[in-house]
Every structure is written in C-alpha cells, then in structure tokens.
C-alpha cells in the first residue's frame, strides 16, 4: 500500500476524463459554496463594515509596509501554526488535520491530472504523501472528534452525538478514511473495492457540496478575521478593548499555564 | 451586568464553560460557539470575561438602568498580572481601570490537601477549619456544652 497511485489503477475501470471532471466539479463546488455562503450569511458585508468602523475609530493609520508585515505575521502565526488556538492539544490536532488535508488534496490532484494511467509511472513520493496526509487527517480528526470537541470535553456530551456543526469534520474523516480503505483494498486486490470506492465518492461529494451548511469555509474566513484583528490592534481601535497596561505594578509572579482541556 | 458573547470572536474553546460557577455558559449546538444561556442567573462574577482568550465576552447592563449603547470590555494580561477594564457610557464617556489579577503571589496559598487531616476532636469542636489561627486571633469565644442548653425551654 502507498506505493502505487490508486487513481492510475482505477483508470482500468473508470476513464481518467471522468475522474478529472469529478475533481473539477468538486473544485467548482468549493468556489460556488464559499461564494454562496459569503452572500447568504452576509459575512463579507459584515467584515468590510467592521473594517471601515475600525479604520474610522483607529487612533492612527496603518501604512502599506506595516500592513504587509501584519499580513505576514497572520500567515505565519494564525494560518501556518494555528496560533489562535490556545491549548497545545487543540493546536496539534488542528495542524495534523490541516497539513494532512493539504498534502492529501494536492497529491490527489497531481495524481489524477498528472499520472492518470499506469502508462505514465507515478513517482513513489506522491502515493506516499497521499497516504501520510490521509493518516495525519485521521490522527488529528479522530483525536478532535473523540476527545477535544468542546461540547465533549467541556459539556460532557456523548462523543457520538452529531450536530450540524459536525458536517465538515465528519465528512472529511469519512472521505479520507474511506479513501484509505479503498486504496488498501485495491492494493490487496480484494473484493469490495468498488463498494468502498462508491462510499468514498459519496463522502467526498458531501464534503465539498455541503459548504454552505458546514465549517469548510473557515479556511477562507479565519485568516481574514485574524488579519483584521491584527490591524485593529495596530491602529489602536482594538475592538474596544482597553489599552494594554503600560508599566503595571508587579502584583506577584506570572501564573503557570491553566490546565484546560 | 450579565455577560454575552461576540460570536465572531469566539472560537469555541470552552474556557468560559469550564470556569462559569453557575454553569450557564454553554456551547451553541449549531455553531459551536459559547453563549450565556441564562443571563438572569448570571452571578456577574466575570470569571468568563476574564478567562476568555479571544476577548469575546462583554457585559451588558440590565436595560432598566443601562439602556443599549454602553459596553464593558476586559483585557487580561497574565504576564503583567493585570486586568484592565474599559467602560463606555452611552453618551460616549469612557472610564479605564487597571487592577491586579490578585494581590498575593501565585502559589502562595496552600491547597486544602496540603493541610493535615483534622483530628476526631476537631470534628466535634465548634470552630471551623483553621479557626482561630486563620483569623489571626488566639481564641474564639465559644459556649461550653453545659451552657448550651441554658435558656432553652
Ligand atoms: S459572569 Fe460568572 S456567572 Fe456570569 S456567565 Fe460569566 S462566569 Fe458565569
Ligand atoms: S472562552 Fe471565549 S473563545 Fe472560548 S468559548 Fe468562551 S467565549 Fe468562546
């Protein structure tokens, strides 16, 4: 397993054109779903209204150079290292899922478009990255689902209780898990391969088609919100928060890390 | 003044749920963001306001004495040991306060488990745990058993 490109093997029964069309349709669903979600929830409207308000209330203008530096900080801290999440466990689970998903999606696209049939041999690194990415998503995602979800950890709800907010994580986990099982069965040449292929496609379609109802688009919104937060801090409007204490008296040593979940 | 959550700032970490002594900070089941399920029952202790890492929680005055338009925001700076409050009135006036997170050094208070278990005699005594020494006095006036029933018909 993870040595051969599962999509090239599949080309024996499904034409590469069909697979490529499916990937394009999924990409269009992501774009369309995100645009619809933005319009429907008016999040862009809210974002820009808030942006203007913060600009007007700001004590100073943030210049172009500083904006660029804030954008770089946002990418480095909030996006690439999930700095907004406050506990190490949530952060690690998030990073595993995020980087796993990115590796998994990118290698899928490269394999489907670049090496669609066994006629063009796939470099071994691609199926390996695909498998590792999938396993990372499973590690981070199942950890999150069973132990870290806030209503499980903080409110003690059953870990099998499903609400609308779970569409994203559940369809992601289903898609990746079923994809890995399908690839494993295919490599072993066992029966049931096409059943798991069908289930894999259903879960993947749900993942990409459910964007208006799921958390999928946080990948696009969260960086924008994190950037705005940094700009608000820099221009002095600070979301109405008090200014940081300048030279406070020392009232004792800094406390140790709280032990939250 | 009970609390409310700015949903766009909250990231659903659950710190406020964990800390709320009246158990009224809950996680919304659709958006997985925190909200105060019962503002009337809020103790107004502001533990949630102070603990929220995203500064997502504000306080709201009761509408009979503080109609809409005011705001109360808190900023906790653990490294500096301070909490700053910014109170904005409806007419635009602003007041700012900085207070210590606490006045004794962290770790200076003994945990209950660090004390020796009380003796059997202490259980029968009228004094509470660590009295009278915790009150910084030598002795508390107490009724002796033979005087307890005096005056009781
Ligand atoms: S102020 Fe205190 S009682 Fe009220 S919601 Fe927050 S933690 Fe709970
Ligand atoms: S502590 Fe703040 S960010 Fe965390 S769940 Fe509560 S309101 Fe949301």
Short mmCIF file of N, CA and C in Angstrom, two decimals, chain A residues 7-164:
data_model
loop_
_atom_site.label_atom_id
_atom_site.label_comp_id
_atom_site.label_asym_id
_atom_site.label_seq_id
_atom_site.Cartn_x
_atom_site.Cartn_y
_atom_site.Cartn_z
N UNK A 7 -5.33 6.00 -8.24
CA UNK A 7 -6.19 6.55 -9.31
C UNK A 7 -5.77 5.99 -10.68
N UNK A 8 -4.46 5.71 -10.82
CA UNK A 8 -4.00 5.13 -12.07
C UNK A 8 -4.53 3.70 -12.20
N UNK A 9 -4.51 2.98 -11.08
CA UNK A 9 -5.07 1.62 -11.09
C UNK A 9 -6.54 1.67 -11.49
N UNK A 10 -7.23 2.69 -10.96
CA UNK A 10 -8.67 2.81 -11.19
C UNK A 10 -8.99 3.07 -12.66
N UNK A 11 -7.98 3.64 -13.40
CA UNK A 11 -8.26 4.01 -14.79
C UNK A 11 -8.63 2.80 -15.64
N UNK A 12 -8.34 1.60 -15.11
CA UNK A 12 -8.74 0.40 -15.85
C UNK A 12 -10.27 0.31 -15.95
N UNK A 13 -10.96 0.79 -14.90
CA UNK A 13 -12.42 0.69 -14.94
C UNK A 13 -13.12 2.03 -15.16
N UNK A 14 -12.47 3.12 -14.75
CA UNK A 14 -13.10 4.44 -14.94
C UNK A 14 -12.15 5.31 -15.76
N UNK A 15 -12.68 5.94 -16.78
CA UNK A 15 -11.80 6.72 -17.66
C UNK A 15 -11.23 7.92 -16.90
N UNK A 16 -9.94 8.25 -17.13
CA UNK A 16 -9.32 9.39 -16.45
C UNK A 16 -10.10 10.68 -16.64
N UNK A 17 -10.74 10.81 -17.81
CA UNK A 17 -11.52 12.03 -18.06
C UNK A 17 -12.64 12.17 -17.03
N UNK A 18 -13.27 11.06 -16.69
CA UNK A 18 -14.36 11.09 -15.70
C UNK A 18 -13.80 11.54 -14.35
N UNK A 19 -12.66 10.97 -13.99
CA UNK A 19 -12.06 11.34 -12.69
C UNK A 19 -11.69 12.82 -12.68
N UNK A 20 -11.09 13.27 -13.77
CA UNK A 20 -10.67 14.67 -13.82
C UNK A 20 -11.87 15.60 -13.77
N UNK A 21 -12.94 15.20 -14.48
CA UNK A 21 -14.15 16.03 -14.43
C UNK A 21 -14.69 16.09 -13.01
N UNK A 22 -14.66 14.96 -12.33
CA UNK A 22 -15.16 14.93 -10.94
C UNK A 22 -14.35 15.91 -10.07
N UNK A 23 -13.03 15.90 -10.22
CA UNK A 23 -12.20 16.80 -9.40
C UNK A 23 -12.53 18.26 -9.72
N UNK A 24 -12.74 18.55 -11.03
CA UNK A 24 -13.06 19.93 -11.40
C UNK A 24 -14.42 20.33 -10.80
N UNK A 25 -15.38 19.40 -10.85
CA UNK A 25 -16.71 19.70 -10.28
C UNK A 25 -16.58 19.97 -8.78
N UNK A 26 -15.76 19.19 -8.09
CA UNK A 26 -15.57 19.41 -6.65
C UNK A 26 -14.96 20.80 -6.40
N UNK A 27 -13.97 21.18 -7.24
CA UNK A 27 -13.34 22.49 -7.07
C UNK A 27 -14.37 23.60 -7.29
N UNK A 28 -15.24 23.40 -8.30
CA UNK A 28 -16.27 24.42 -8.56
C UNK A 28 -17.24 24.49 -7.38
N UNK A 29 -17.55 23.32 -6.79
CA UNK A 29 -18.45 23.33 -5.64
C UNK A 29 -17.84 24.11 -4.48
N UNK A 30 -16.51 24.01 -4.30
CA UNK A 30 -15.86 24.75 -3.23
C UNK A 30 -16.00 26.26 -3.49
N UNK A 31 -15.70 26.66 -4.73
CA UNK A 31 -15.78 28.09 -5.06
C UNK A 31 -17.24 28.56 -4.92
N UNK A 32 -18.15 27.84 -5.56
CA UNK A 32 -19.56 28.23 -5.54
C UNK A 32 -20.11 28.24 -4.12
N UNK A 33 -19.81 27.19 -3.37
CA UNK A 33 -20.33 27.07 -2.00
C UNK A 33 -19.82 28.20 -1.13
N UNK A 34 -18.53 28.54 -1.30
CA UNK A 34 -17.98 29.61 -0.47
C UNK A 34 -18.60 30.96 -0.83
N UNK A 35 -18.76 31.21 -2.12
CA UNK A 35 -19.38 32.48 -2.54
C UNK A 35 -20.82 32.54 -2.02
N UNK A 36 -21.55 31.45 -2.17
CA UNK A 36 -22.94 31.44 -1.69
C UNK A 36 -22.99 31.67 -0.18
N UNK A 37 -22.10 30.99 0.53
CA UNK A 37 -22.04 31.11 1.99
C UNK A 37 -21.76 32.56 2.40
N UNK A 38 -20.84 33.19 1.69
CA UNK A 38 -20.47 34.58 1.98
C UNK A 38 -21.66 35.52 1.77
N UNK A 39 -22.36 35.30 0.65
CA UNK A 39 -23.50 36.17 0.35
C UNK A 39 -24.64 35.91 1.32
N UNK A 40 -24.91 34.63 1.55
CA UNK A 40 -26.05 34.25 2.36
C UNK A 40 -25.90 34.73 3.80
N UNK A 41 -24.71 34.52 4.37
CA UNK A 41 -24.51 34.93 5.77
C UNK A 41 -24.10 36.39 5.85
N UNK A 42 -23.93 37.03 4.72
CA UNK A 42 -23.50 38.43 4.67
C UNK A 42 -22.18 38.63 5.39
N UNK A 43 -21.34 37.59 5.42
CA UNK A 43 -20.12 37.72 6.20
C UNK A 43 -19.16 38.72 5.59
N UNK A 44 -19.12 38.80 4.24
CA UNK A 44 -18.21 39.77 3.64
C UNK A 44 -18.68 41.18 3.96
N UNK A 45 -20.01 41.37 3.88
CA UNK A 45 -20.58 42.69 4.19
C UNK A 45 -20.22 43.10 5.62
N UNK A 46 -20.39 42.15 6.54
CA UNK A 46 -20.08 42.41 7.95
C UNK A 46 -18.60 42.72 8.11
N UNK A 47 -17.80 41.92 7.42
CA UNK A 47 -16.35 42.07 7.54
C UNK A 47 -15.92 43.47 7.12
N UNK A 48 -16.44 43.93 5.96
CA UNK A 48 -16.00 45.23 5.46
C UNK A 48 -16.60 46.38 6.27
N UNK A 49 -17.82 46.21 6.77
CA UNK A 49 -18.41 47.25 7.63
C UNK A 49 -17.55 47.39 8.89
N UNK A 50 -17.18 46.25 9.45
CA UNK A 50 -16.38 46.25 10.65
C UNK A 50 -15.00 46.85 10.38
N UNK A 51 -14.48 46.53 9.21
CA UNK A 51 -13.17 47.03 8.80
C UNK A 51 -13.19 48.56 8.74
N UNK A 52 -14.26 49.11 8.09
CA UNK A 52 -14.37 50.57 7.97
C UNK A 52 -14.50 51.22 9.35
N UNK A 53 -15.33 50.58 10.20
CA UNK A 53 -15.55 51.12 11.53
C UNK A 53 -14.22 51.19 12.28
N UNK A 54 -13.47 50.10 12.19
CA UNK A 54 -12.18 50.06 12.89
C UNK A 54 -11.23 51.11 12.34
N UNK A 55 -11.28 51.33 11.01
CA UNK A 55 -10.42 52.34 10.39
C UNK A 55 -10.77 53.72 10.93
N UNK A 56 -12.08 53.99 11.00
CA UNK A 56 -12.50 55.32 11.44
C UNK A 56 -12.18 55.57 12.89
N UNK A 57 -12.30 54.52 13.69
CA UNK A 57 -12.08 54.70 15.12
C UNK A 57 -10.61 54.64 15.49
N UNK A 58 -9.81 54.14 14.57
CA UNK A 58 -8.41 53.92 14.88
C UNK A 58 -7.70 55.21 15.26
N UNK A 59 -6.75 55.10 16.18
CA UNK A 59 -6.03 56.29 16.63
C UNK A 59 -5.00 56.69 15.58
N UNK A 60 -4.59 55.75 14.74
CA UNK A 60 -3.60 56.10 13.73
C UNK A 60 -3.81 55.24 12.48
N UNK A 61 -3.23 55.72 11.39
CA UNK A 61 -3.32 54.97 10.13
C UNK A 61 -2.23 53.91 10.09
N UNK A 62 -2.59 52.75 9.60
CA UNK A 62 -1.57 51.72 9.42
C UNK A 62 -1.10 51.79 7.97
N UNK A 63 0.19 52.02 7.78
CA UNK A 63 0.73 52.21 6.44
C UNK A 63 0.84 50.91 5.66
N UNK A 64 1.16 51.05 4.37
CA UNK A 64 1.22 49.88 3.49
C UNK A 64 2.25 48.85 3.94
N UNK A 65 3.44 49.33 4.30
CA UNK A 65 4.51 48.41 4.71
C UNK A 65 4.10 47.62 5.94
N UNK A 66 3.47 48.35 6.88
CA UNK A 66 3.06 47.68 8.12
C UNK A 66 1.97 46.64 7.84
N UNK A 67 1.07 47.00 6.89
CA UNK A 67 0.01 46.05 6.51
C UNK A 67 0.63 44.75 6.02
N UNK A 68 1.66 44.90 5.18
CA UNK A 68 2.31 43.70 4.63
C UNK A 68 2.91 42.89 5.76
N UNK A 69 3.55 43.59 6.71
CA UNK A 69 4.17 42.85 7.81
C UNK A 69 3.09 42.18 8.66
N UNK A 70 1.93 42.87 8.86
CA UNK A 70 0.85 42.24 9.62
C UNK A 70 0.31 41.01 8.88
N UNK A 71 0.25 41.14 7.55
CA UNK A 71 -0.26 40.00 6.77
C UNK A 71 0.70 38.82 6.90
N UNK A 72 2.00 39.12 6.88
CA UNK A 72 2.98 38.03 7.01
C UNK A 72 2.87 37.39 8.39
N UNK A 73 2.70 38.24 9.41
CA UNK A 73 2.55 37.69 10.77
C UNK A 73 1.31 36.82 10.86
N UNK A 74 0.21 37.28 10.23
CA UNK A 74 -1.03 36.49 10.27
C UNK A 74 -0.81 35.13 9.63
N UNK A 75 -0.14 35.15 8.47
CA UNK A 75 0.09 33.87 7.78
C UNK A 75 0.97 32.97 8.65
N UNK A 76 2.03 33.56 9.24
CA UNK A 76 2.97 32.72 9.99
C UNK A 76 2.35 32.20 11.28
N UNK A 77 1.63 33.07 11.99
CA UNK A 77 1.15 32.67 13.32
C UNK A 77 -0.23 32.02 13.25
N UNK A 78 -1.21 32.74 12.71
CA UNK A 78 -2.57 32.18 12.76
C UNK A 78 -2.80 31.08 11.73
N UNK A 79 -2.27 31.29 10.50
CA UNK A 79 -2.58 30.32 9.45
C UNK A 79 -1.66 29.10 9.54
N UNK A 80 -0.34 29.34 9.48
CA UNK A 80 0.56 28.19 9.37
C UNK A 80 0.74 27.44 10.69
N UNK A 81 0.58 28.14 11.82
CA UNK A 81 0.79 27.41 13.07
C UNK A 81 -0.43 27.45 13.99
N UNK A 82 -1.59 27.82 13.46
CA UNK A 82 -2.85 27.79 14.21
C UNK A 82 -2.71 28.46 15.58
N UNK A 83 -2.04 29.63 15.57
CA UNK A 83 -1.72 30.31 16.82
C UNK A 83 -2.92 30.77 17.62
N UNK A 84 -4.10 30.84 16.98
CA UNK A 84 -5.26 31.34 17.71
C UNK A 84 -5.76 30.32 18.71
N UNK A 85 -5.49 29.05 18.43
CA UNK A 85 -5.97 28.01 19.34
C UNK A 85 -5.08 28.00 20.58
N UNK A 86 -5.72 27.98 21.74
CA UNK A 86 -4.95 28.31 22.93
C UNK A 86 -4.33 27.12 23.64
N UNK A 87 -4.78 25.92 23.37
CA UNK A 87 -4.15 24.81 24.07
C UNK A 87 -3.34 23.99 23.07
N UNK A 88 -2.27 23.41 23.58
CA UNK A 88 -1.34 22.68 22.71
C UNK A 88 -2.06 21.54 22.01
N UNK A 89 -2.93 20.84 22.73
CA UNK A 89 -3.57 19.67 22.12
C UNK A 89 -4.45 20.05 20.94
N UNK A 90 -5.28 21.10 21.14
CA UNK A 90 -6.15 21.55 20.05
C UNK A 90 -5.31 21.99 18.85
N UNK A 91 -4.21 22.63 19.18
CA UNK A 91 -3.37 23.15 18.12
C UNK A 91 -2.72 22.02 17.33
N UNK A 92 -2.20 21.03 18.03
CA UNK A 92 -1.54 19.91 17.34
C UNK A 92 -2.56 19.16 16.48
N UNK A 93 -3.74 18.91 17.05
CA UNK A 93 -4.76 18.18 16.29
C UNK A 93 -5.14 18.97 15.05
N UNK A 94 -5.27 20.28 15.21
CA UNK A 94 -5.65 21.12 14.08
C UNK A 94 -4.57 21.10 13.00
N UNK A 95 -3.31 21.22 13.43
CA UNK A 95 -2.21 21.25 12.45
C UNK A 95 -2.09 19.91 11.72
N UNK A 96 -2.25 18.81 12.46
CA UNK A 96 -2.21 17.49 11.81
C UNK A 96 -3.27 17.41 10.73
N UNK A 97 -4.50 17.81 11.10
CA UNK A 97 -5.61 17.71 10.15
C UNK A 97 -5.37 18.63 8.96
N UNK A 98 -4.92 19.86 9.26
CA UNK A 98 -4.78 20.84 8.19
C UNK A 98 -3.68 20.43 7.20
N UNK A 99 -2.48 20.15 7.72
CA UNK A 99 -1.40 19.80 6.80
C UNK A 99 -1.67 18.46 6.12
N UNK A 100 -2.30 17.55 6.86
CA UNK A 100 -2.66 16.27 6.26
C UNK A 100 -3.61 16.46 5.09
N UNK A 101 -4.60 17.29 5.30
CA UNK A 101 -5.61 17.54 4.26
C UNK A 101 -4.97 18.21 3.04
N UNK A 102 -4.09 19.18 3.31
CA UNK A 102 -3.44 19.87 2.18
C UNK A 102 -2.62 18.87 1.36
N UNK A 103 -1.82 18.05 2.06
CA UNK A 103 -0.99 17.07 1.34
C UNK A 103 -1.88 16.11 0.55
N UNK A 104 -2.97 15.69 1.20
CA UNK A 104 -3.87 14.70 0.60
C UNK A 104 -4.55 15.26 -0.65
N UNK A 105 -5.04 16.51 -0.55
CA UNK A 105 -5.75 17.10 -1.69
C UNK A 105 -4.79 17.38 -2.83
N UNK A 106 -3.64 17.98 -2.51
CA UNK A 106 -2.71 18.35 -3.59
C UNK A 106 -2.21 17.10 -4.31
N UNK A 107 -1.86 16.05 -3.54
CA UNK A 107 -1.36 14.84 -4.21
C UNK A 107 -2.47 14.18 -5.01
N UNK A 108 -3.71 14.24 -4.51
CA UNK A 108 -4.82 13.67 -5.29
C UNK A 108 -4.90 14.36 -6.66
N UNK A 109 -4.86 15.71 -6.62
CA UNK A 109 -4.99 16.46 -7.88
C UNK A 109 -3.82 16.13 -8.81
N UNK A 110 -2.61 16.10 -8.26
CA UNK A 110 -1.44 15.81 -9.13
C UNK A 110 -1.57 14.41 -9.73
N UNK A 111 -1.98 13.44 -8.90
CA UNK A 111 -2.05 12.07 -9.43
C UNK A 111 -3.16 11.94 -10.47
N UNK A 112 -4.32 12.59 -10.21
CA UNK A 112 -5.44 12.44 -11.14
C UNK A 112 -5.13 13.13 -12.48
N UNK A 113 -4.45 14.30 -12.40
CA UNK A 113 -4.21 15.03 -13.65
C UNK A 113 -2.86 14.68 -14.28
N UNK A 114 -1.85 14.45 -13.45
CA UNK A 114 -0.51 14.25 -14.00
C UNK A 114 -0.19 12.80 -14.36
N UNK A 115 -0.72 11.88 -13.56
CA UNK A 115 -0.38 10.47 -13.77
C UNK A 115 -1.65 9.62 -13.78
N UNK A 116 -2.55 9.91 -14.73
CA UNK A 116 -3.88 9.29 -14.66
C UNK A 116 -3.90 7.80 -14.98
N UNK A 117 -2.90 7.31 -15.70
CA UNK A 117 -2.93 5.89 -16.06
C UNK A 117 -1.58 5.25 -15.76
N UNK A 118 -1.52 3.93 -15.69
CA UNK A 118 -0.23 3.28 -15.44
C UNK A 118 0.78 3.55 -16.56
N UNK A 119 0.32 4.10 -17.69
CA UNK A 119 1.23 4.38 -18.80
C UNK A 119 2.26 5.44 -18.41
N UNK A 120 1.87 6.39 -17.54
CA UNK A 120 2.82 7.38 -17.05
C UNK A 120 3.12 7.01 -15.59
N UNK A 121 4.28 6.42 -15.32
CA UNK A 121 4.56 5.93 -13.97
C UNK A 121 4.57 7.08 -12.94
N UNK A 122 3.90 6.86 -11.82
CA UNK A 122 3.78 7.89 -10.78
C UNK A 122 5.03 7.85 -9.91
N UNK A 123 5.67 9.00 -9.64
CA UNK A 123 6.79 8.99 -8.69
C UNK A 123 6.30 8.47 -7.33
N UNK A 124 7.09 7.63 -6.69
CA UNK A 124 6.64 6.95 -5.46
C UNK A 124 6.26 7.95 -4.36
N UNK A 125 6.88 9.14 -4.41
CA UNK A 125 6.62 10.10 -3.34
C UNK A 125 5.15 10.52 -3.29
N UNK A 126 4.49 10.54 -4.45
CA UNK A 126 3.11 11.04 -4.48
C UNK A 126 2.14 10.13 -3.71
N UNK A 127 2.08 8.82 -4.03
CA UNK A 127 1.18 7.99 -3.23
C UNK A 127 1.59 7.94 -1.77
N UNK A 128 2.90 8.06 -1.52
CA UNK A 128 3.32 8.05 -0.12
C UNK A 128 2.81 9.28 0.62
N UNK A 129 2.97 10.45 -0.01
CA UNK A 129 2.46 11.68 0.63
C UNK A 129 0.94 11.62 0.77
N UNK A 130 0.29 11.03 -0.23
CA UNK A 130 -1.17 10.90 -0.19
C UNK A 130 -1.58 10.07 1.04
N UNK A 131 -0.87 8.97 1.24
CA UNK A 131 -1.19 8.10 2.38
C UNK A 131 -0.86 8.75 3.71
N UNK A 132 0.31 9.39 3.76
CA UNK A 132 0.70 10.04 5.02
C UNK A 132 -0.27 11.17 5.35
N UNK A 133 -0.63 11.95 4.32
CA UNK A 133 -1.59 13.04 4.52
C UNK A 133 -2.90 12.49 5.07
N UNK A 134 -3.38 11.41 4.46
CA UNK A 134 -4.64 10.80 4.92
C UNK A 134 -4.53 10.34 6.36
N UNK A 135 -3.41 9.72 6.70
CA UNK A 135 -3.25 9.24 8.08
C UNK A 135 -3.16 10.40 9.06
N UNK A 136 -2.54 11.51 8.64
CA UNK A 136 -2.48 12.69 9.51
C UNK A 136 -3.88 13.25 9.76
N UNK A 137 -4.69 13.30 8.68
CA UNK A 137 -6.07 13.78 8.86
C UNK A 137 -6.79 12.88 9.85
N UNK A 138 -6.60 11.56 9.72
CA UNK A 138 -7.29 10.64 10.62
C UNK A 138 -6.81 10.84 12.06
N UNK A 139 -5.48 10.97 12.25
CA UNK A 139 -4.96 11.13 13.60
C UNK A 139 -5.53 12.40 14.24
N UNK A 140 -5.39 13.53 13.54
CA UNK A 140 -5.87 14.80 14.10
C UNK A 140 -7.39 14.81 14.23
N UNK A 141 -8.06 14.32 13.19
CA UNK A 141 -9.52 14.39 13.16
C UNK A 141 -10.20 13.51 14.20
N UNK A 142 -9.73 12.25 14.30
CA UNK A 142 -10.37 11.38 15.30
C UNK A 142 -10.04 11.83 16.72
N UNK A 143 -8.85 12.30 16.92
CA UNK A 143 -8.46 12.84 18.23
C UNK A 143 -9.42 13.98 18.60
N UNK A 144 -9.59 14.89 17.63
CA UNK A 144 -10.50 16.01 17.86
C UNK A 144 -11.91 15.50 18.14
N UNK A 145 -12.38 14.59 17.29
CA UNK A 145 -13.77 14.15 17.38
C UNK A 145 -14.06 13.44 18.70
N UNK A 146 -13.16 12.59 19.12
CA UNK A 146 -13.45 11.80 20.32
C UNK A 146 -13.06 12.48 21.61
N UNK A 147 -12.07 13.37 21.58
CA UNK A 147 -11.58 13.89 22.86
C UNK A 147 -11.58 15.40 23.00
N UNK A 148 -11.42 16.14 21.91
CA UNK A 148 -11.17 17.56 22.07
C UNK A 148 -12.37 18.45 21.78
N UNK A 149 -13.38 17.92 21.12
CA UNK A 149 -14.52 18.77 20.78
C UNK A 149 -15.05 19.39 22.05
N UNK A 150 -15.36 20.68 21.96
CA UNK A 150 -15.63 21.40 23.21
C UNK A 150 -16.88 20.89 23.90
N UNK A 151 -17.89 20.46 23.17
CA UNK A 151 -19.06 20.00 23.91
C UNK A 151 -18.86 18.59 24.46
N UNK A 152 -17.85 17.90 23.97
CA UNK A 152 -17.49 16.63 24.60
C UNK A 152 -16.61 16.91 25.82
N UNK A 153 -15.56 17.74 25.59
CA UNK A 153 -14.61 17.99 26.67
C UNK A 153 -15.20 18.86 27.77
N UNK A 154 -15.94 19.91 27.40
CA UNK A 154 -16.39 20.87 28.41
C UNK A 154 -17.79 20.56 28.90
N UNK A 155 -18.65 20.09 28.03
CA UNK A 155 -20.04 19.92 28.44
C UNK A 155 -20.38 18.46 28.67
N UNK A 156 -19.46 17.58 28.39
CA UNK A 156 -19.69 16.18 28.71
C UNK A 156 -20.73 15.49 27.85
N UNK A 157 -21.05 16.04 26.67
CA UNK A 157 -21.99 15.34 25.79
C UNK A 157 -21.35 14.08 25.25
N UNK A 158 -22.20 13.18 24.78
CA UNK A 158 -21.68 11.95 24.20
C UNK A 158 -20.84 12.28 22.98
N UNK A 159 -19.76 11.52 22.78
CA UNK A 159 -18.92 11.80 21.62
C UNK A 159 -19.56 11.31 20.33
N UNK A 160 -20.68 10.62 20.45
CA UNK A 160 -21.36 10.16 19.24
C UNK A 160 -22.55 11.02 18.89
N UNK A 161 -22.75 12.09 19.66
CA UNK A 161 -23.85 13.00 19.37
C UNK A 161 -23.43 13.89 18.20
N UNK A 162 -24.28 13.94 17.18
CA UNK A 162 -23.91 14.67 15.96
C UNK A 162 -24.80 15.90 15.81
N UNK A 163 -24.21 17.04 15.56
CA UNK A 163 -24.99 18.25 15.29
C UNK A 163 -24.53 18.83 13.96
N UNK A 164 -25.24 19.86 13.51
CA UNK A 164 -24.92 20.39 12.19
C UNK A 164 -23.46 20.84 12.07
#
